[in-house]
Short mmCIF file of C-alpha atoms and ligand atoms in Angstrom, two decimals:
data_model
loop_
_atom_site.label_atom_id
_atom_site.label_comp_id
_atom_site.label_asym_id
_atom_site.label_seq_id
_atom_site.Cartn_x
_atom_site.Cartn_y
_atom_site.Cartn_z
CA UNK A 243 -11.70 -30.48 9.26
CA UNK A 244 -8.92 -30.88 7.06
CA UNK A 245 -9.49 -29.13 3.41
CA UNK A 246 -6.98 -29.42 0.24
CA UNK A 247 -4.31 -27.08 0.14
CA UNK A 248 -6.05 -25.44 -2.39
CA UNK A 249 -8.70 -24.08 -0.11
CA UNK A 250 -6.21 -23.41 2.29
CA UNK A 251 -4.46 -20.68 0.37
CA UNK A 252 -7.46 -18.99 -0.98
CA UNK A 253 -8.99 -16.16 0.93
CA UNK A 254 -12.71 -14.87 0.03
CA UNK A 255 -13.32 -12.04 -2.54
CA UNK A 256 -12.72 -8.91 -0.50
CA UNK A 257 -15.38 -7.01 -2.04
CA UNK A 258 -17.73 -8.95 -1.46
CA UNK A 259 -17.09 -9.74 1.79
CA UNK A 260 -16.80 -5.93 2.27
CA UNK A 261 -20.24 -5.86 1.34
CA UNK A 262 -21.57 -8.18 3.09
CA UNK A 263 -20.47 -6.79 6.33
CA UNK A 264 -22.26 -3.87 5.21
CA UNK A 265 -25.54 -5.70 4.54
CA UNK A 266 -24.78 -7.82 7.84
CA UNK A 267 -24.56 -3.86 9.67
CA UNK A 268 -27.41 -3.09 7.85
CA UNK A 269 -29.49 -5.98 8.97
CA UNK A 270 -28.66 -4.71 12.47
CA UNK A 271 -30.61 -1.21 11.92
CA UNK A 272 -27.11 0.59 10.92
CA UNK A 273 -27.55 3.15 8.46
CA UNK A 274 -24.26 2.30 6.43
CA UNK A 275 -23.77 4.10 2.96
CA UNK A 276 -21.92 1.75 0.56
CA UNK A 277 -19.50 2.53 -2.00
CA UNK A 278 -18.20 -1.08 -1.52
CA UNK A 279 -19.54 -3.59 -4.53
CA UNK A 280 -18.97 -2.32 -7.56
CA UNK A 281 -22.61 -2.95 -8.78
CA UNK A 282 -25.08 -0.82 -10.88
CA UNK A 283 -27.83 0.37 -8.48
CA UNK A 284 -29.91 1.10 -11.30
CA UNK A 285 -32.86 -1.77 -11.74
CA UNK A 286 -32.66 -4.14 -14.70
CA UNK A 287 -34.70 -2.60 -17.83
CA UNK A 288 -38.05 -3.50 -17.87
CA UNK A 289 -38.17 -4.75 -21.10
CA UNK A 290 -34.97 -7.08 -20.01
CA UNK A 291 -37.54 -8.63 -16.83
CA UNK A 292 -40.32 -8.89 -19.55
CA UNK A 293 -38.13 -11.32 -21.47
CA UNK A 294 -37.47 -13.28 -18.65
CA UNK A 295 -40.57 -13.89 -17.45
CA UNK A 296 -41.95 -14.66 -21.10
CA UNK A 297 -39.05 -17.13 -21.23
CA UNK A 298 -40.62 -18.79 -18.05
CA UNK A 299 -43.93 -18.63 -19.48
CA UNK A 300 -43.02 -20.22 -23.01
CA UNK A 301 -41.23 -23.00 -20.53
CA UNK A 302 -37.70 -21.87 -21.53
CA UNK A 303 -36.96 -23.75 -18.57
CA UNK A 304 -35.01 -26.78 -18.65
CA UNK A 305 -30.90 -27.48 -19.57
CA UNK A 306 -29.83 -26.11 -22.34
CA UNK A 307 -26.41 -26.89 -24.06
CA UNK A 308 -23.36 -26.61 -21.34
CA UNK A 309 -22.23 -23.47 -22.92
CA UNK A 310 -24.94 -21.35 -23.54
CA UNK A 311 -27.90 -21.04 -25.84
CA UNK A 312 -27.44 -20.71 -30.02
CA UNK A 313 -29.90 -17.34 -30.13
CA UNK A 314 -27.72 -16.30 -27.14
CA UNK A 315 -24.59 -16.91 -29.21
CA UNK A 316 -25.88 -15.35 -31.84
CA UNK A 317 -26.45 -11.73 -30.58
CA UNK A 318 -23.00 -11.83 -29.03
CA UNK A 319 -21.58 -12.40 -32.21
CA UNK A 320 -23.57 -9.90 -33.85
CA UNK A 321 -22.47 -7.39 -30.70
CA UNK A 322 -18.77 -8.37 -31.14
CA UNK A 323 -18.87 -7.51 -34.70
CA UNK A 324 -21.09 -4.30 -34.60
CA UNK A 325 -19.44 -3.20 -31.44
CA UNK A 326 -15.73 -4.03 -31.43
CA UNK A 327 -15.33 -4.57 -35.32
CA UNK A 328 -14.60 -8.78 -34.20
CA UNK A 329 -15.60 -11.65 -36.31
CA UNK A 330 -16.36 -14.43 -34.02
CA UNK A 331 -17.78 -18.40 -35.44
CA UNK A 332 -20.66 -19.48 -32.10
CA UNK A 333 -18.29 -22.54 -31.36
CA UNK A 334 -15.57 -19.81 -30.25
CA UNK A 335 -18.10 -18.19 -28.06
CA UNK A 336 -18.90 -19.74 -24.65
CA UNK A 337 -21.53 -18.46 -22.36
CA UNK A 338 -21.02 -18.65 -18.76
CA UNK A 339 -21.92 -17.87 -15.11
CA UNK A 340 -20.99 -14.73 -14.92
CA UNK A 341 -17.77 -12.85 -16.34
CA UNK A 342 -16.01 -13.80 -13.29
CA UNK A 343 -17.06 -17.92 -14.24
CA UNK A 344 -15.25 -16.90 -18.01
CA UNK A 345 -12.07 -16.10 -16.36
CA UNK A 346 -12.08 -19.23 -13.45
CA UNK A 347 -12.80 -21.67 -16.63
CA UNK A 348 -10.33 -20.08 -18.66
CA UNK A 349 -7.54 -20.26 -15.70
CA UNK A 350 -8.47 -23.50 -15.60
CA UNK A 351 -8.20 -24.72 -18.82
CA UNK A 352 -4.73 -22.97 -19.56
CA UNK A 353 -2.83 -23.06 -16.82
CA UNK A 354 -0.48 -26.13 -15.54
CA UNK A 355 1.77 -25.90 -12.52
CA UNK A 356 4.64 -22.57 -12.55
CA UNK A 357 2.75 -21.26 -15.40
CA UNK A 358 2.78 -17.72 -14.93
CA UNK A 359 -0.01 -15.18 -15.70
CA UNK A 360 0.98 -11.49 -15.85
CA UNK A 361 -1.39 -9.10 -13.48
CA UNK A 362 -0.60 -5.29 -13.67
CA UNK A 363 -1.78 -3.80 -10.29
CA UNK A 364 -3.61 -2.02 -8.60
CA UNK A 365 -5.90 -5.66 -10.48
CA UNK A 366 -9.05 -6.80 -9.95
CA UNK A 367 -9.48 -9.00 -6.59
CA UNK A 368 -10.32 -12.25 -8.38
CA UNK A 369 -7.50 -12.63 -11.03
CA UNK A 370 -4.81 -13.52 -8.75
CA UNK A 371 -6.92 -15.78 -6.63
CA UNK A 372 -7.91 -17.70 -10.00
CA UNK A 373 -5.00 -18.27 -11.14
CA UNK A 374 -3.47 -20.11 -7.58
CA UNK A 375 -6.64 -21.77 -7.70
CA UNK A 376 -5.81 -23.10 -11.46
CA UNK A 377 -2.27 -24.00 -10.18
CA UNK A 378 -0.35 -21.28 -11.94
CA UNK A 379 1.39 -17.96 -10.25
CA UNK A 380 0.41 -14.68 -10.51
CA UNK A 381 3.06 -12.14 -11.85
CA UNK A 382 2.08 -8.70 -10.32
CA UNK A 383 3.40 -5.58 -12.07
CA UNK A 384 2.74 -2.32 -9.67
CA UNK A 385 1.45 0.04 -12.27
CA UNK A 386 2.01 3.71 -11.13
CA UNK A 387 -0.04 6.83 -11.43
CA UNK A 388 1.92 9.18 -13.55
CA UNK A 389 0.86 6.55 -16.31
CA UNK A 390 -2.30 6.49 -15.23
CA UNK A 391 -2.27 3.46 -13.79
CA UNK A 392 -1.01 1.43 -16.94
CA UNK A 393 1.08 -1.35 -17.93
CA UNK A 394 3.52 -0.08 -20.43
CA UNK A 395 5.17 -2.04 -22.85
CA UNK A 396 8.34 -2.04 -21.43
CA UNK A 397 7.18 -3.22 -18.28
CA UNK A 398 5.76 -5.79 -19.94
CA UNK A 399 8.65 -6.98 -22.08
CA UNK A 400 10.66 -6.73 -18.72
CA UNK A 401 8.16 -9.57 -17.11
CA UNK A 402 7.42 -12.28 -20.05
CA UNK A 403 9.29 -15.29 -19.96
CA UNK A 404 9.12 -18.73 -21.52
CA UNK A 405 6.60 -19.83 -18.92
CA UNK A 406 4.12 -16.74 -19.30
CA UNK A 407 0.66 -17.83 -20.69
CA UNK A 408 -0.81 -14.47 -20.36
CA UNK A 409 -1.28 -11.06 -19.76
CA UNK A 410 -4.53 -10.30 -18.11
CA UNK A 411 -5.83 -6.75 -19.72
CA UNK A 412 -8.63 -4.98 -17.63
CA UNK A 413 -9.16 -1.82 -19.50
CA UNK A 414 -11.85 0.13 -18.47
CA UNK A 415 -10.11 -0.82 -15.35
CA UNK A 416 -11.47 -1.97 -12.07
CA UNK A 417 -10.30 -0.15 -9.65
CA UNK A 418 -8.50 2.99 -11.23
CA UNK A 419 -10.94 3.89 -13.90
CA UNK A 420 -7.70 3.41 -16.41
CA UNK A 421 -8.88 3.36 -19.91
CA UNK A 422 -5.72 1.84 -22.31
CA UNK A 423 -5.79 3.89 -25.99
CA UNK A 424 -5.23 2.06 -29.16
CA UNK A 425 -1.68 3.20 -29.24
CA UNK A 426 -0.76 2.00 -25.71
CA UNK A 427 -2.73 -1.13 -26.68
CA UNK A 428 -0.92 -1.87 -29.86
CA UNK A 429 2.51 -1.28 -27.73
CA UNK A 430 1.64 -4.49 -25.54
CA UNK A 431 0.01 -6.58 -28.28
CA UNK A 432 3.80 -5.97 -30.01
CA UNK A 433 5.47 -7.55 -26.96
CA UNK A 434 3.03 -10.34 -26.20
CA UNK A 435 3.23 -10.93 -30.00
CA UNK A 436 7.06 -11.72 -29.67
CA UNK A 437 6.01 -14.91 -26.77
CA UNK A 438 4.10 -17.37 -28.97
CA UNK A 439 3.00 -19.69 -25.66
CA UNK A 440 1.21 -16.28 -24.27
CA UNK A 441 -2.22 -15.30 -24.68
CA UNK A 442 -3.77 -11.73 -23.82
CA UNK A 443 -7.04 -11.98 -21.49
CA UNK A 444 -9.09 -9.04 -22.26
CA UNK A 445 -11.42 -8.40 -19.36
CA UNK A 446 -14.21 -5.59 -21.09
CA UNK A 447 -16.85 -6.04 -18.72
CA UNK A 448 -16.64 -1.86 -17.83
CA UNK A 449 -16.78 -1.48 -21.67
CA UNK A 450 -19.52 1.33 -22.18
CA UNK A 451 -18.45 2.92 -19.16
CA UNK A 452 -16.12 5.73 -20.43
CA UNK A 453 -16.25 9.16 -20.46
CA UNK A 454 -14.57 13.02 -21.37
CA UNK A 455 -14.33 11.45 -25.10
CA UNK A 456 -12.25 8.36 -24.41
CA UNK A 457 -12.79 5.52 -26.60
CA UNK A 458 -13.29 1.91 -25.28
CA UNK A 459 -10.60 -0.17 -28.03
CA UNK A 460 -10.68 -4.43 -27.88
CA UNK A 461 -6.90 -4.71 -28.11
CA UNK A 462 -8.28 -8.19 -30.16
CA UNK A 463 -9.87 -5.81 -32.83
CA UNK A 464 -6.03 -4.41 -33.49
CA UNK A 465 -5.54 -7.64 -36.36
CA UNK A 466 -5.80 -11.16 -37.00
CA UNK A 467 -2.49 -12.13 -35.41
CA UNK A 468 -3.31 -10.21 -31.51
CA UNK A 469 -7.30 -11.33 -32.23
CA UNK A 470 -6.00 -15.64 -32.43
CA UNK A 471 -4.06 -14.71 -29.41
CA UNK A 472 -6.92 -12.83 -27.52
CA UNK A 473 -10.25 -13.82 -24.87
CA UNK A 474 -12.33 -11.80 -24.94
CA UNK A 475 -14.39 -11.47 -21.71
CA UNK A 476 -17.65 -9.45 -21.53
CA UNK A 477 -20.82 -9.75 -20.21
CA UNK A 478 -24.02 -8.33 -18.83
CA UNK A 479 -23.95 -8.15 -15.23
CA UNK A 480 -22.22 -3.85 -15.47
CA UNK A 481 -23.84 -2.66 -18.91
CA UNK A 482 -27.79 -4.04 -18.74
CA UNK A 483 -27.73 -3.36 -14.82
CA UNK A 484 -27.79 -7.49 -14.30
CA UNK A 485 -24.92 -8.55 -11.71
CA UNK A 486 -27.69 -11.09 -10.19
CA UNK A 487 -28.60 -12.81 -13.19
CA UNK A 488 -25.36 -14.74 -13.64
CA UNK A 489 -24.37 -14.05 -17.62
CA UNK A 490 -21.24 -13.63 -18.69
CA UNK A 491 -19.16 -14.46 -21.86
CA UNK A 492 -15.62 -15.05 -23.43
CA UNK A 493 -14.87 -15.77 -27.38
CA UNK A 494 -11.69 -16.53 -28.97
CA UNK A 495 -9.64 -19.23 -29.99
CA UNK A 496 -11.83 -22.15 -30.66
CA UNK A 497 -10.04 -25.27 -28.06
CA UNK A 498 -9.75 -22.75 -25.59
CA UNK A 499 -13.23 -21.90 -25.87
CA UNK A 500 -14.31 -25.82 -26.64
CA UNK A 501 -12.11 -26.67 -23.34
CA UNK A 502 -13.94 -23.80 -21.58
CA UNK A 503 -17.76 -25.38 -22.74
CA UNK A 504 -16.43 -29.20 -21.78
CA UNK A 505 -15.49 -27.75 -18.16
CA UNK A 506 -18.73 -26.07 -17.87
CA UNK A 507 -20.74 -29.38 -18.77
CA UNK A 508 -18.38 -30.97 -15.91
CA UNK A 509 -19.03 -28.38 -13.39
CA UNK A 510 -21.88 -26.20 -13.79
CA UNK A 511 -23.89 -27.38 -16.86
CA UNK A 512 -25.54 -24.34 -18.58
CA UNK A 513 -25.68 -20.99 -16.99
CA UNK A 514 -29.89 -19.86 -15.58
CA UNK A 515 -32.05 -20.88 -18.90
CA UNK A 516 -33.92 -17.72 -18.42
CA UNK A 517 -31.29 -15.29 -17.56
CA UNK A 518 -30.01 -16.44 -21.03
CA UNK A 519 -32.94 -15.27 -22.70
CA UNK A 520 -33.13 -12.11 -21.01
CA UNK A 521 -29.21 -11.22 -22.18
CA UNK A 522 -30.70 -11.91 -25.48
CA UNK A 523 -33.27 -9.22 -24.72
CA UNK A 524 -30.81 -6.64 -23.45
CA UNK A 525 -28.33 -7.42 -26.10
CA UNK A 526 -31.08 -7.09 -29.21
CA UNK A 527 -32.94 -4.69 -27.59
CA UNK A 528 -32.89 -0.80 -27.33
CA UNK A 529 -29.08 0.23 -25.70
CA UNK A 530 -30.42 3.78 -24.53
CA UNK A 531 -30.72 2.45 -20.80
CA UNK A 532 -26.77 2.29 -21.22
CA UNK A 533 -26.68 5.84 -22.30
CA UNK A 534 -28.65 6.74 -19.20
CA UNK A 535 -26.71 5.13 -16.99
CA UNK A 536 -23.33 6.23 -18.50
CA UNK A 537 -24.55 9.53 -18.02
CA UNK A 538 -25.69 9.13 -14.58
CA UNK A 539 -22.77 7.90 -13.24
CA UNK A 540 -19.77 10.54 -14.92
CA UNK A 541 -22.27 13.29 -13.09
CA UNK A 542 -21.80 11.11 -9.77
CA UNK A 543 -17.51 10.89 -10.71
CA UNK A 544 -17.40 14.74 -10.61
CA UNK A 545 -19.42 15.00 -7.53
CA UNK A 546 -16.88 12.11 -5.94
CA UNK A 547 -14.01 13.27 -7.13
CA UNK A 548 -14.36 16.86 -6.52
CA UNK A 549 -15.63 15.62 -2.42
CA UNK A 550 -12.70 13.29 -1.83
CA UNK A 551 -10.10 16.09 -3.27
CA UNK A 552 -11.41 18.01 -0.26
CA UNK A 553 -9.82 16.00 2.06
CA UNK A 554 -6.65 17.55 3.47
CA UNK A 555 -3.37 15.64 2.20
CA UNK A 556 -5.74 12.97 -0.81
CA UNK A 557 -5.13 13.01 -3.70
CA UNK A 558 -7.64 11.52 -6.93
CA UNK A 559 -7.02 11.39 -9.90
CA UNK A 560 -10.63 11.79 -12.46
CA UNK A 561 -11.34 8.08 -13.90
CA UNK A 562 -11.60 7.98 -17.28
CA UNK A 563 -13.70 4.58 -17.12
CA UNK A 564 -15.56 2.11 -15.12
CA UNK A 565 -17.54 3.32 -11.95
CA UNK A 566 -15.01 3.24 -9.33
CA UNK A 567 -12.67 6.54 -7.69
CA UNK A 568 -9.04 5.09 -6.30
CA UNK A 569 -7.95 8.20 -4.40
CA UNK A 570 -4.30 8.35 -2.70
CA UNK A 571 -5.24 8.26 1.30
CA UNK A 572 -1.70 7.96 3.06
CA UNK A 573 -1.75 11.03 4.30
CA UNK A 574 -4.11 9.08 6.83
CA UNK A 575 -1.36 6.80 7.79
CA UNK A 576 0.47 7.27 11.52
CA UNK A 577 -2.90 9.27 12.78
CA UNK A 578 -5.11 8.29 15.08
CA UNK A 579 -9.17 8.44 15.01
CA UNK A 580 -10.01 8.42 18.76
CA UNK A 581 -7.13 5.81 20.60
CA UNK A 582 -7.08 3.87 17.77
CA UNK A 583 -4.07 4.47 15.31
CA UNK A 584 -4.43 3.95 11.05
CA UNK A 585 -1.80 2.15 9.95
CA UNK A 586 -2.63 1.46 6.46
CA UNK A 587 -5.51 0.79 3.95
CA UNK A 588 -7.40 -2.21 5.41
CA UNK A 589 -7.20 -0.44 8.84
CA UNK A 590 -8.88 3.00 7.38
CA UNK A 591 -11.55 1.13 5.17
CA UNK A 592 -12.77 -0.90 8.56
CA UNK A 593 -12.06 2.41 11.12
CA UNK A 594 -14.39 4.16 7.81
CA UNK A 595 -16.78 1.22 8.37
CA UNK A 596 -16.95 1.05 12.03
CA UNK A 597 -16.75 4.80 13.10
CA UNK A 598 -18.37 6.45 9.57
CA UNK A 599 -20.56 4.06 8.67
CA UNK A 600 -19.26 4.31 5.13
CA UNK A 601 -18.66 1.14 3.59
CA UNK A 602 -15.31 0.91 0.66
CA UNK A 603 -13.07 -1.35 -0.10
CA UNK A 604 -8.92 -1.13 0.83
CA UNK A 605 -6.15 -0.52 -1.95
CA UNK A 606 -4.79 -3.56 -0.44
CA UNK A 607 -7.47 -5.59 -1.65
CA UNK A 608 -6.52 -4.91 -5.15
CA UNK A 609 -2.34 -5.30 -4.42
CA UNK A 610 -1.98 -2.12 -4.08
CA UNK A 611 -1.57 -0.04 -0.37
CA UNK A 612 -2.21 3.27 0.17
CA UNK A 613 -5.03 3.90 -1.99
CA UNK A 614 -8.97 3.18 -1.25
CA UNK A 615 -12.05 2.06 -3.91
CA UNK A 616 -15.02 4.09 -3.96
CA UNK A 617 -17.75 2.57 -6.19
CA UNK A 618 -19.84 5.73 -6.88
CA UNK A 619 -22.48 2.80 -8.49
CA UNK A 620 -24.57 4.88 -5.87
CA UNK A 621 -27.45 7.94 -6.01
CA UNK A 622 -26.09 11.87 -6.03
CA UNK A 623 -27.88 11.81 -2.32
CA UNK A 624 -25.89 9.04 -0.64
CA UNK A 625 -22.66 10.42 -2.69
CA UNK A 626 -23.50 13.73 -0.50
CA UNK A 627 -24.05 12.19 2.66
CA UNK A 628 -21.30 9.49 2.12
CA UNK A 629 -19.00 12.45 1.25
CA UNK A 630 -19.88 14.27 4.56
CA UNK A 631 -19.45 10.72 6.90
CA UNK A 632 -15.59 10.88 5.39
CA UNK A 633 -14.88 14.43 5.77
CA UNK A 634 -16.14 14.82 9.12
CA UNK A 635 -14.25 11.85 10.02
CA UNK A 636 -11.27 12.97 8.22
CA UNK A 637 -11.55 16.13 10.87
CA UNK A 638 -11.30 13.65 13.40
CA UNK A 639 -8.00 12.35 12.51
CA UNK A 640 -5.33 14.02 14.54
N1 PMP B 930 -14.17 -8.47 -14.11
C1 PMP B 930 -14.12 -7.33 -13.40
C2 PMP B 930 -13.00 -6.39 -13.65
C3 PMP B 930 -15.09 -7.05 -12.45
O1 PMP B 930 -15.02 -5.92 -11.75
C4 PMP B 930 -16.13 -7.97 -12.23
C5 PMP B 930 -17.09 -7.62 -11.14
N2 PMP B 930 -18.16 -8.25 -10.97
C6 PMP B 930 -16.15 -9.14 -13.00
C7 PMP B 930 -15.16 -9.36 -13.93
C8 PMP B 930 -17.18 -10.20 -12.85
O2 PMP B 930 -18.43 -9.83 -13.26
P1 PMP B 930 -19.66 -10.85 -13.36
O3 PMP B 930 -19.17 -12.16 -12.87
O4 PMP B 930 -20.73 -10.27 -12.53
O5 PMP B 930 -20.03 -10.90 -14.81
N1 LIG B 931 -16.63 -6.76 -9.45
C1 LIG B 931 -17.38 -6.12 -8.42
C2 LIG B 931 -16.43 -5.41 -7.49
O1 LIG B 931 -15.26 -5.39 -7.73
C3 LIG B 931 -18.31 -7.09 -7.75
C4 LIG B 931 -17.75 -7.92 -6.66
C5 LIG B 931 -16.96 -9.08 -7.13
O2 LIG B 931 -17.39 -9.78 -8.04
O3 LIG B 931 -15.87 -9.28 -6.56
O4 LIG B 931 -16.84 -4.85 -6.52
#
């Protein structure tokens, strides 16, 4: 069959394809431990279920407007202010289909053809996928570990040009755990400042998750003139233990965000009715089930960390943020498991998958080789066990 060349040159999201050959294992009687999707394993809140299934009763149940509910709105803007100190209007808030469905309409709406978007990697799978798919071309700045993993300002300055529309910002950061400070932050609003045609996309879906005193900071909250240039993207699916229920958010400037809405009544119509009542629920309601699970999962970093460091020849850095370990696996490169040899990343992740049983997802995945994901969005027992599958077949490697 012949498809556009758009569908040609798009490949699926590696994690979740990473996880579904896990499930697919799985489904075959394997017993595969996965630190693949980065997904809380942690149940909804109950009180978050309750609100959905009162919204079903009360026949909450038909379309509602293309980009979200007003009470939904209305507790975002009330989080945005409490929260991140950020006065937003409703019409420059847009609910959507997920945090992921934020960034594809945004993409879409900004980019035209050669329009660059600036990606500092090790980045998200999705970003530069989007942006292809929108038409423009993905500028990737390697990022490298003795900063942490972050985009400095000079790096920055060294990549805008006339066609840049913007910087995508990922802080907590999926996949190094990279948490940006206010200072760092106000070093790259100063350069993006200085481009007038480029706008900052803020992805702060790992917002609560940060840890050893760092401080989450919404570069947008920095002052009025980054904040008109900022989108915001947050959502539910990572804080309220909701990836299935399909809410996600972006505010800022109000066309983008109107142009965002009129996609969304062209494409998808309103995101699930009732999962946008139960976002109001875990957005008014009680935030301790955060806490909990914060505090959960920076017990389950230390017990990661301290594992993979173990290894002979890795290296891991301790994540300040987010739920995911990026540890420095080369030292695997050249050897052989059994007759089969490791050449890099992708190779080790599937030899991990196929031999181990331990399912994670390859540095290459995220533009950046020689490194491996670990979500530890698992229990302290399959950490263990997970742990033990790698060393012993780190042993094995000769
Ligand atoms: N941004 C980042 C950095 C992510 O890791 C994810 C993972 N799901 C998303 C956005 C999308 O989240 P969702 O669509 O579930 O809201
Ligand atoms: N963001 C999660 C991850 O990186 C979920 C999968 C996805 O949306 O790609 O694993």
């Amino acid at each position: 069959m012949r498809l556009s060349q758009r569908a040609a040159s798009m490949a699926p999201s590696p994690t979740l394809a990473m996880d579904a050959k896990a499930k697919a294992m799985r489904r075959q009687g394997i017993d595969v431990i996965s630190f693949s999707v980065g997904e809380p394993d942690f149940d909804t809140p109950a009180h978050i279920r309750a609100a959905a299934a009162a919204a079903m009763e009360q026949g909450h149940t038909r379309y509602t407007p293309a980009g979200g509910i007003p009470e939904l709105k209305e507790v975002i803007q009330e989080k945005l202010a409490r929260v991140n100190g950020l006065e937003y209007t409703p019409d420059q808030i847009v609910v959507s289909v997920g945090a992921k469905h934020a960034l594809y309409n945004a993409f879409q709406v900004l980019l035209d053809p050669g329009d660059e978007v600036i990606i500092p990697a090790p980045y998200w799978v999705s970003y530069a996928d989007q942006v292809r798919l929108a038409g423009g071309e993905p500028v990737i700045v390697p990022t490298t570990e003795d900063t942490g993993f972050k985009l400095t300002a000079a790096q920055l300055r060294d990549h805008l040009t006339p066609r840049t529309r913007a910087l995508v910002l990922n802080s907590p950061c999926n996949p190094t755990g990279a948490v940006y400070s206010r200072t760092e932050l106000a070093a790259l609003a100063e350069a993006v400042l200085a481009h007038p045609d480029c706008l900052i996309i803020a992805d702060e879906i790992y917002e609560p998750f940060v840890y050893d005193g760092n401080e989450h900071v919404s570069i947008a909250s920095l002052s009025p003139e980054i904040k008109a240039r900022t989108l915001v993207i947050n959502g539910v699916s990572k804080m309220y233990a909701m990836t299935g229920w399909r809410i996600g958010y972006a505010a800022g400037p109000k066309e983008l965000i109107q142009a965002m809405a009129d996609l969304q009544s062209q494409s998808t119509s309103n995101p699930t009715s009732i999962s946008q009542w139960a976002a109001v629920a875990a957005l008014r309601g009680s935030q301790e089930p955060v806490g909990e699970m914060v505090a959960a999962f920076r017990k389950r970093r230390d017990l990661i960390v301290e594992g993979l460091r173990a290894l002979p020849g890795v290296t891991c850095q301790v994540p300040p943020g987010a739920f995911y370990v990026f540890p420095r696996v080369d030292a695997a490169f050249g050897k052989r498991y059994g007759d089969q040899v490791i050449n890099n990343s992708q190779e080790l992740a599937m030899a991990l998958l196929n031999e181990a049983h331990v399912a994670l997802v390859p540095g290459s995945a995220f533009g950046y080789e020689g490194y491996l994901r670990l979500s530890y969005a698992a229990n302290e027992n399959q950490i263990r066990a997970g742990l033990e599958r790698i060393a012993n077949f780190w042993r094995a490697l000769a």
